[in-house]
Structure formats: structure tokens, C-alpha cells
Coordinates of C-alpha atoms in Angstrom, one line a residue:
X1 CA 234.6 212.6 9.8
X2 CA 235.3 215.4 7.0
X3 CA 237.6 215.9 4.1
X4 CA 239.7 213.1 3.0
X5 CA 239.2 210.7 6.0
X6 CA 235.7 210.7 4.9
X7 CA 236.5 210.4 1.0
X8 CA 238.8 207.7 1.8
X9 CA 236.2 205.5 4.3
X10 CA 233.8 205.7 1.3
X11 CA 236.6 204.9 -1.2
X12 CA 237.2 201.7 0.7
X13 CA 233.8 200.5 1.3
X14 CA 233.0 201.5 -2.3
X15 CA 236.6 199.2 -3.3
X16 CA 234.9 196.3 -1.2
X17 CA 231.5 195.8 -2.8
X18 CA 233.0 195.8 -5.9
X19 CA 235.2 193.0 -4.2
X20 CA 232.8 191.4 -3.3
X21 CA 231.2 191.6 -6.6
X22 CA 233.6 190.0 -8.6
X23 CA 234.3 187.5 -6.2
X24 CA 230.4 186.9 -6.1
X25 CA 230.5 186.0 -10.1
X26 CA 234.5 184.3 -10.0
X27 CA 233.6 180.5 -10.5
X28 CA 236.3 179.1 -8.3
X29 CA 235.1 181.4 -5.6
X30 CA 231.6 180.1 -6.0
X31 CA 232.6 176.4 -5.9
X32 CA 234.8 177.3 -2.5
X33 CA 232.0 179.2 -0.9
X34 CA 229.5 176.5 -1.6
X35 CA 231.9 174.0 -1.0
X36 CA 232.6 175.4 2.5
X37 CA 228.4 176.0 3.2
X38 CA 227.9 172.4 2.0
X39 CA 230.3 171.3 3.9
X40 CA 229.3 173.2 7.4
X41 CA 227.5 170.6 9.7
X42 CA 227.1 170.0 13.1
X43 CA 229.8 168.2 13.1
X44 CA 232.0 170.7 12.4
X45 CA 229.8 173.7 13.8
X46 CA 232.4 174.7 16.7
X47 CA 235.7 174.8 15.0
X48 CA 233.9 177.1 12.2
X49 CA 232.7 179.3 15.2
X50 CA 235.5 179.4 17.1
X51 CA 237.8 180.1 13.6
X52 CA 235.5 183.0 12.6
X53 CA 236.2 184.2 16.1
X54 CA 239.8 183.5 16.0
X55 CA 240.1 185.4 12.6
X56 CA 237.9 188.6 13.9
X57 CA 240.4 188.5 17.4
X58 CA 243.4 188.2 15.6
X59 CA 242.7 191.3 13.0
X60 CA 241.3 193.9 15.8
X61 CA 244.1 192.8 18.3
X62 CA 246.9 193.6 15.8
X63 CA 244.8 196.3 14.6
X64 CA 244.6 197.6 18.5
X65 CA 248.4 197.1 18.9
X66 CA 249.3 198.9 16.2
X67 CA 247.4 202.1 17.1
X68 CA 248.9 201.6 20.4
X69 CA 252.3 200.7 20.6
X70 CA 253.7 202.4 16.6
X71 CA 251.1 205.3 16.7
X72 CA 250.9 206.5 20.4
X73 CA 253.7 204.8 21.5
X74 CA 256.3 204.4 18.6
X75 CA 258.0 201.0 20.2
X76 CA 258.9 198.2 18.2
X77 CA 259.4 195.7 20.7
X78 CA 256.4 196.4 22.5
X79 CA 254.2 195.8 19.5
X80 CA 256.2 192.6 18.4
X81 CA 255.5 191.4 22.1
X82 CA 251.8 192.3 21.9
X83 CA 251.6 190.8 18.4
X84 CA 253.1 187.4 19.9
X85 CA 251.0 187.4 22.6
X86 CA 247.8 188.1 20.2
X87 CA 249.0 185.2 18.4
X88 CA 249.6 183.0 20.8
X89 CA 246.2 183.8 22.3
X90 CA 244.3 182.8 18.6
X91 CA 246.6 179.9 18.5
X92 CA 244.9 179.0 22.0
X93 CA 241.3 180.0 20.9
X94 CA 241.7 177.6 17.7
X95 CA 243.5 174.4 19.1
X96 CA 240.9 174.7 21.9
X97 CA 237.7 174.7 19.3
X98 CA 239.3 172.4 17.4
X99 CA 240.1 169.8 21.0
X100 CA 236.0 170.5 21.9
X101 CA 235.2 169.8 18.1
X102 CA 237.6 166.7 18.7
X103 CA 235.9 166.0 22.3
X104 CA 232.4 165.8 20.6
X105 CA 233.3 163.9 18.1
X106 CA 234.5 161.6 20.7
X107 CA 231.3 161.5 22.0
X108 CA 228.9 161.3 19.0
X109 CA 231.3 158.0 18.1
X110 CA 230.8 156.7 21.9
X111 CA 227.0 157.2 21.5
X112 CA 226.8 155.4 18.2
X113 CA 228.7 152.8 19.0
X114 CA 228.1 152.1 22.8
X115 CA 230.8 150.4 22.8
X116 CA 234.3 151.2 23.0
X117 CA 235.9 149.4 19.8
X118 CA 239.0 150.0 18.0
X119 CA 237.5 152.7 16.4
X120 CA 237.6 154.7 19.2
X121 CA 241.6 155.0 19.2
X122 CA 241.9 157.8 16.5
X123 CA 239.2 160.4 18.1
X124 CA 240.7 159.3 21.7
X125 CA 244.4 160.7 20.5
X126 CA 243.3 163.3 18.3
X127 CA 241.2 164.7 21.4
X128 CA 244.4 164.1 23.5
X129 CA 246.9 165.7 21.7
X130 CA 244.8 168.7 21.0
X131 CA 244.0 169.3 24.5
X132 CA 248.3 168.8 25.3
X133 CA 248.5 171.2 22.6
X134 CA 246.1 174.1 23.7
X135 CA 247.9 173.3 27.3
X136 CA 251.4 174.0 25.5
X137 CA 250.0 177.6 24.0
X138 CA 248.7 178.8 27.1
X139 CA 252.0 178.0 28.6
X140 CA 253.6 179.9 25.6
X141 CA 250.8 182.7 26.1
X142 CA 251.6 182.9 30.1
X143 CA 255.7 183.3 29.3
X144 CA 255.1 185.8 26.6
X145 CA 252.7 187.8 29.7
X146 CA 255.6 187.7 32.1
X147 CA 258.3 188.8 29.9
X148 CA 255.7 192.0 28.5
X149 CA 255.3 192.6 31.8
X150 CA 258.7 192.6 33.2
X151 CA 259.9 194.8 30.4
X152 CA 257.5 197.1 31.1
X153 CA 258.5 197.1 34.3
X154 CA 262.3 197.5 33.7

């Protein structure tokens, strides 16, 4: 790096500690980030994993598809294909932590209980519907991988 690309990089991290400053002494950023750290358990351990995950993917595939398909490239539809896709597959990433988060949570109330009760009905759907809905996304992701590839083909 030289010149301005360098002056720039150093301009930015220098923009984001100062960021992070501020929102360091901000009050209702302070109650939010310890409401969030108070509130991470092992109960709810995977879905925060999997949606720190889910935010990293979704920022460096858009970031990748960008610098592929509008700087190298300079096609529209490609990117707004890739960027579907991208989303689609975060939208899988996230309804799948959140159907295991569910499925544990089915079986931590199955192990206190040991028995099955009508308690169990809520977690049962909830666990359900989330796997039906992770299933529907990666049907979503798998059309939106045909049609980039045919119209890459045609």
C-alpha cells in the first residue's frame, strides 16, 4: 500500500476507534451491550454463533460479489443474482441455528420434564416450522443456483 490507499486505510481504522469510542461511553449503547452479554446463555449460545457467522458471511459475500461481478465484470444482473443467492444462503445459515437452538431447546424441556406434557407442544412446532422453513430456503437457494447457472451458460 502507498499514497492515498494507505492514508485512506488509516483514515478509516482511525474513524472506527473513535467509533467505538463514543459508542463505548453512549449510555443506551452500554445498556444494549450489556443487555445482550447478560442475556447470552447456553440457551441461546448457537443462534448467537451462527448470527455472528451469518452477519460476517453476508458482508464478505456481497463484499466478494461486488469486486467481482461491478468491478471486474461490470454486470448488473450477475451481481443481483449473486447477492440473492448470498442472501438466501444467510437466510439458510440463520433459520438453521435458530431450528438447532429450537431442537435443543426441545430437548433440555424433554430432559427436565421426562415426560411429554402439554408443555411440550410450543418447542415441538417452533422446532418444526423452523426446520420446514430452512427446507423452503434451501429450495429458494438451489433455484436461484440453476437460473445463475443457466444464464451463465446462455
Amino acid at each position: 500500500m502507498s499514497g492515498w490507499r494507505l492514508f485512506w486505510t488509516l483514515a478509516g481504522f482511525l474513524a472506527f476507534i473513535i467509533v467505538l469510542i463514543f459508542l463505548y461511553f453512549y449510555q443506551p449503547f452500554e445498556d444494549l451491550f450489556t443487555l445482550v452479554l447478560h442475556g447470552l446463555t447456553f440457551d441461546n449460545s448457537i443462534f448467537w454463533i451462527a448470527l455472528i457467522i451469518g452477519i460476517i458471511g453476508f458482508c464478505s459475500y456481497h463484499w466478494r460479489a461486488y469486486r467481482l461481478y461491478i468491478v471486474q465484470q461490470d454486470s448488473i444482473e450477475s451481481i443481483v443474482l449473486s447477492s440473492l443467492r448470498g442472501s438466501t444462503f444467510v437466510a439458510i445459515l440463520l433459520s438453521a441455528g435458530a431450528a438447532l437452538q429450537s431442537v435443543q431447546s426441545l430437548c433440555v424441556h424433554l430432559l427436565r420434564q421426562a415426560q411429554i406434557d402439554s408443555g411440550l407442544g410450543a418447542p415441538l412446532a417452533a422446532a418444526t416450522a423452523l426446520v420446514v422453513l430452512t427446507a423452503v430456503f434451501c429450495v429458494i437457494f438451489w433455484l436461484l443456483k440453476v437460473v445463475h447457472a443457466a444464464r451463465g451458460n446462455a
